[in-house]
Amino acid sequence: MRNICIIFLFFHTDGLLYPYGPSIDNVTPKSDDGVSPPIPFTVPYFGENYSSIYVNNNGLLSFDVELGNSSVLHLTNATVGPFLAPFWADINNEILGEVYYRLSNDSELLNLTRNDISSYFPGVSFSPKWVLVATWDKVSYNHNQTNKTNTFQTVLSTDENSTFIMFNYGDIQWPTGKENEGPPALAGGSGGFTELKFEIPGSLTADIINITHTSNVNFPGRWVFRVDQVKVLLQQW
């Protein structure tokens, strides 16, 4: 009998989401407020160099420390370490969904990322050494009684001098992390215990559910920023 190998790869039909799935990615634990092990690589962010990243189930990446906190705050009030959040909310993948991630220097992924960044930042010469792809696939919110799910993704790329972050929003069906409780999700980033921060329009309001239709690069559902230095981030607003 011939052995049959089935490979799972997931693609978004309009090219919005980068490839992901169990055949190429790791997964975070099935746990409310769970987090990946530390992923070691050098990442310049907001003027500092960090040596590792955590993929947190609640919709964010954190630098050097895990951040399982499900309490979403406006960044003016946030007292947590540095993070990048495509969709920070009270996600619970014990109910539904998977959180996939991989750190890769695969040439096809590097070329895809370089070409995308070059198209959005035509004046910048960038050849990434590493790309971290984290995908929250059909994830549920805590106490979900409706089976609504969200799919979104972060693509972080760096040459260890410059760092770019891409937020991709495939399908957003719920805005708030608990049934009729708490604020809607936050999309943005923070340098930690500083005044360095940014929020995507619609964050922490009901309008966040429309993020699949907004963009800063003329590609609905995609937001892209250079985040290695404060001054270059400020120039993008």
PDB file of N, CA and C in Angstrom, residues 131-170:
ATOM      1  N   VAL A 131      12.667  36.273   9.774  1.00  0.00           N
ATOM      2  CA  VAL A 131      11.257  36.645   9.743  1.00  0.00           C
ATOM      3  C   VAL A 131      10.514  35.788  10.768  1.00  0.00           C
ATOM      4  N   LEU A 132       9.770  36.443  11.642  1.00  0.00           N
ATOM      5  CA  LEU A 132       8.901  35.752  12.593  1.00  0.00           C
ATOM      6  C   LEU A 132       7.465  35.915  12.106  1.00  0.00           C
ATOM      7  N   VAL A 133       6.804  34.795  11.848  1.00  0.00           N
ATOM      8  CA  VAL A 133       5.400  34.798  11.439  1.00  0.00           C
ATOM      9  C   VAL A 133       4.577  34.186  12.567  1.00  0.00           C
ATOM     10  N   ALA A 134       3.635  34.942  13.098  1.00  0.00           N
ATOM     11  CA  ALA A 134       2.735  34.447  14.149  1.00  0.00           C
ATOM     12  C   ALA A 134       1.303  34.632  13.666  1.00  0.00           C
ATOM     13  N   THR A 135       0.528  33.561  13.730  1.00  0.00           N
ATOM     14  CA  THR A 135      -0.828  33.577  13.186  1.00  0.00           C
ATOM     15  C   THR A 135      -1.814  33.058  14.219  1.00  0.00           C
ATOM     16  N   TRP A 136      -2.802  33.875  14.527  1.00  0.00           N
ATOM     17  CA  TRP A 136      -3.897  33.470  15.407  1.00  0.00           C
ATOM     18  C   TRP A 136      -5.022  33.006  14.479  1.00  0.00           C
ATOM     19  N   ASP A 137      -5.194  31.694  14.367  1.00  0.00           N
ATOM     20  CA  ASP A 137      -6.084  31.107  13.363  1.00  0.00           C
ATOM     21  C   ASP A 137      -7.409  30.676  13.991  1.00  0.00           C
ATOM     22  N   LYS A 138      -8.478  31.384  13.610  1.00  0.00           N
ATOM     23  CA  LYS A 138      -9.840  31.050  14.052  1.00  0.00           C
ATOM     24  C   LYS A 138      -9.913  30.932  15.573  1.00  0.00           C
ATOM     25  N   VAL A 139      -9.374  31.947  16.268  1.00  0.00           N
ATOM     26  CA  VAL A 139      -9.332  31.911  17.727  1.00  0.00           C
ATOM     27  C   VAL A 139     -10.602  32.509  18.321  1.00  0.00           C
ATOM     28  N   SER A 140     -10.923  32.027  19.507  1.00  0.00           N
ATOM     29  CA  SER A 140     -12.143  32.413  20.208  1.00  0.00           C
ATOM     30  C   SER A 140     -11.821  33.367  21.345  1.00  0.00           C
ATOM     31  N   TYR A 141     -12.821  34.099  21.783  1.00  0.00           N
ATOM     32  CA  TYR A 141     -12.664  34.903  22.990  1.00  0.00           C
ATOM     33  C   TYR A 141     -13.155  34.116  24.198  1.00  0.00           C
ATOM     34  N   ASN A 142     -12.763  34.570  25.379  1.00  0.00           N
ATOM     35  CA  ASN A 142     -13.114  33.870  26.613  1.00  0.00           C
ATOM     36  C   ASN A 142     -14.629  33.892  26.830  1.00  0.00           C
ATOM     37  N   HIS A 143     -15.159  32.765  27.278  1.00  0.00           N
ATOM     38  CA  HIS A 143     -16.600  32.618  27.535  1.00  0.00           C
ATOM     39  C   HIS A 143     -17.430  32.781  26.266  1.00  0.00           C
ATOM     40  N   ASN A 144     -16.865  32.422  25.127  1.00  0.00           N
ATOM     41  CA  ASN A 144     -17.564  32.562  23.846  1.00  0.00           C
ATOM     42  C   ASN A 144     -18.731  31.583  23.780  1.00  0.00           C
ATOM     43  N   GLN A 145     -19.913  32.101  23.577  1.00  0.00           N
ATOM     44  CA  GLN A 145     -21.111  31.280  23.426  1.00  0.00           C
ATOM     45  C   GLN A 145     -21.657  31.331  21.992  1.00  0.00           C
ATOM     46  N   THR A 146     -20.925  31.972  21.089  1.00  0.00           N
ATOM     47  CA  THR A 146     -21.447  32.201  19.739  1.00  0.00           C
ATOM     48  C   THR A 146     -20.647  31.472  18.654  1.00  0.00           C
ATOM     49  N   ASN A 147     -19.480  30.948  18.986  1.00  0.00           N
ATOM     50  CA  ASN A 147     -18.581  30.312  18.018  1.00  0.00           C
ATOM     51  C   ASN A 147     -18.000  31.291  17.003  1.00  0.00           C
ATOM     52  N   LYS A 148     -18.064  32.598  17.290  1.00  0.00           N
ATOM     53  CA  LYS A 148     -17.387  33.568  16.439  1.00  0.00           C
ATOM     54  C   LYS A 148     -15.879  33.443  16.646  1.00  0.00           C
ATOM     55  N   THR A 149     -15.115  33.596  15.565  1.00  0.00           N
ATOM     56  CA  THR A 149     -13.663  33.470  15.646  1.00  0.00           C
ATOM     57  C   THR A 149     -12.987  34.587  14.863  1.00  0.00           C
ATOM     58  N   ASN A 150     -11.715  34.816  15.190  1.00  0.00           N
ATOM     59  CA  ASN A 150     -10.884  35.789  14.486  1.00  0.00           C
ATOM     60  C   ASN A 150      -9.640  35.122  13.934  1.00  0.00           C
ATOM     61  N   THR A 151      -9.210  35.564  12.757  1.00  0.00           N
ATOM     62  CA  THR A 151      -7.944  35.130  12.169  1.00  0.00           C
ATOM     63  C   THR A 151      -7.133  36.370  11.815  1.00  0.00           C
ATOM     64  N   PHE A 152      -5.933  36.450  12.360  1.00  0.00           N
ATOM     65  CA  PHE A 152      -5.049  37.581  12.081  1.00  0.00           C
ATOM     66  C   PHE A 152      -3.609  37.132  12.249  1.00  0.00           C
ATOM     67  N   GLN A 153      -2.690  37.987  11.854  1.00  0.00           N
ATOM     68  CA  GLN A 153      -1.294  37.564  11.747  1.00  0.00           C
ATOM     69  C   GLN A 153      -0.343  38.734  11.947  1.00  0.00           C
ATOM     70  N   THR A 154       0.833  38.408  12.484  1.00  0.00           N
ATOM     71  CA  THR A 154       1.932  39.358  12.582  1.00  0.00           C
ATOM     72  C   THR A 154       3.130  38.800  11.827  1.00  0.00           C
ATOM     73  N   VAL A 155       3.760  39.636  11.018  1.00  0.00           N
ATOM     74  CA  VAL A 155       5.004  39.274  10.340  1.00  0.00           C
ATOM     75  C   VAL A 155       6.052  40.292  10.763  1.00  0.00           C
ATOM     76  N   LEU A 156       6.999  39.857  11.583  1.00  0.00           N
ATOM     77  CA  LEU A 156       8.078  40.733  12.050  1.00  0.00           C
ATOM     78  C   LEU A 156       9.359  40.333  11.325  1.00  0.00           C
ATOM     79  N   SER A 157      10.007  41.303  10.694  1.00  0.00           N
ATOM     80  CA  SER A 157      11.231  41.020   9.949  1.00  0.00           C
ATOM     81  C   SER A 157      12.328  41.984  10.376  1.00  0.00           C
ATOM     82  N   THR A 158      13.563  41.481  10.414  1.00  0.00           N
ATOM     83  CA  THR A 158      14.677  42.319  10.843  1.00  0.00           C
ATOM     84  C   THR A 158      15.973  41.881  10.174  1.00  0.00           C
ATOM     85  N   ASP A 159      16.841  42.864   9.908  1.00  0.00           N
ATOM     86  CA  ASP A 159      18.223  42.571   9.510  1.00  0.00           C
ATOM     87  C   ASP A 159      19.161  42.810  10.680  1.00  0.00           C
ATOM     88  N   GLU A 160      18.583  42.931  11.867  1.00  0.00           N
ATOM     89  CA  GLU A 160      19.249  43.193  13.135  1.00  0.00           C
ATOM     90  C   GLU A 160      19.722  44.635  13.265  1.00  0.00           C
ATOM     91  N   ASN A 161      19.355  45.466  12.284  1.00  0.00           N
ATOM     92  CA  ASN A 161      19.522  46.915  12.394  1.00  0.00           C
ATOM     93  C   ASN A 161      18.179  47.622  12.227  1.00  0.00           C
ATOM     94  N   SER A 162      17.434  47.211  11.202  1.00  0.00           N
ATOM     95  CA  SER A 162      16.092  47.730  10.957  1.00  0.00           C
ATOM     96  C   SER A 162      15.071  46.642  11.254  1.00  0.00           C
ATOM     97  N   THR A 163      13.892  47.045  11.721  1.00  0.00           N
ATOM     98  CA  THR A 163      12.823  46.106  12.041  1.00  0.00           C
ATOM     99  C   THR A 163      11.508  46.627  11.482  1.00  0.00           C
ATOM    100  N   PHE A 164      10.769  45.749  10.812  1.00  0.00           N
ATOM    101  CA  PHE A 164       9.464  46.089  10.254  1.00  0.00           C
ATOM    102  C   PHE A 164       8.424  45.127  10.810  1.00  0.00           C
ATOM    103  N   ILE A 165       7.242  45.664  11.074  1.00  0.00           N
ATOM    104  CA  ILE A 165       6.135  44.852  11.562  1.00  0.00           C
ATOM    105  C   ILE A 165       4.964  44.981  10.589  1.00  0.00           C
ATOM    106  N   MET A 166       4.360  43.852  10.272  1.00  0.00           N
ATOM    107  CA  MET A 166       3.200  43.799   9.397  1.00  0.00           C
ATOM    108  C   MET A 166       2.061  43.121  10.158  1.00  0.00           C
ATOM    109  N   PHE A 167       0.929  43.789  10.257  1.00  0.00           N
ATOM    110  CA  PHE A 167      -0.272  43.206  10.843  1.00  0.00           C
ATOM    111  C   PHE A 167      -1.238  42.872   9.706  1.00  0.00           C
ATOM    112  N   ASN A 168      -1.625  41.609   9.590  1.00  0.00           N
ATOM    113  CA  ASN A 168      -2.556  41.152   8.560  1.00  0.00           C
ATOM    114  C   ASN A 168      -3.840  40.655   9.211  1.00  0.00           C
ATOM    115  N   TYR A 169      -4.980  41.152   8.750  1.00  0.00           N
ATOM    116  CA  TYR A 169      -6.276  40.812   9.345  1.00  0.00           C
ATOM    117  C   TYR A 169      -7.123  40.057   8.327  1.00  0.00           C
ATOM    118  N   GLY A 170      -7.242  38.730   8.542  1.00  0.00           N
ATOM    119  CA  GLY A 170      -7.948  37.890   7.592  1.00  0.00           C
ATOM    120  C   GLY A 170      -9.446  37.886   7.785  1.00  0.00           C
TER     121      GLY A 170
END
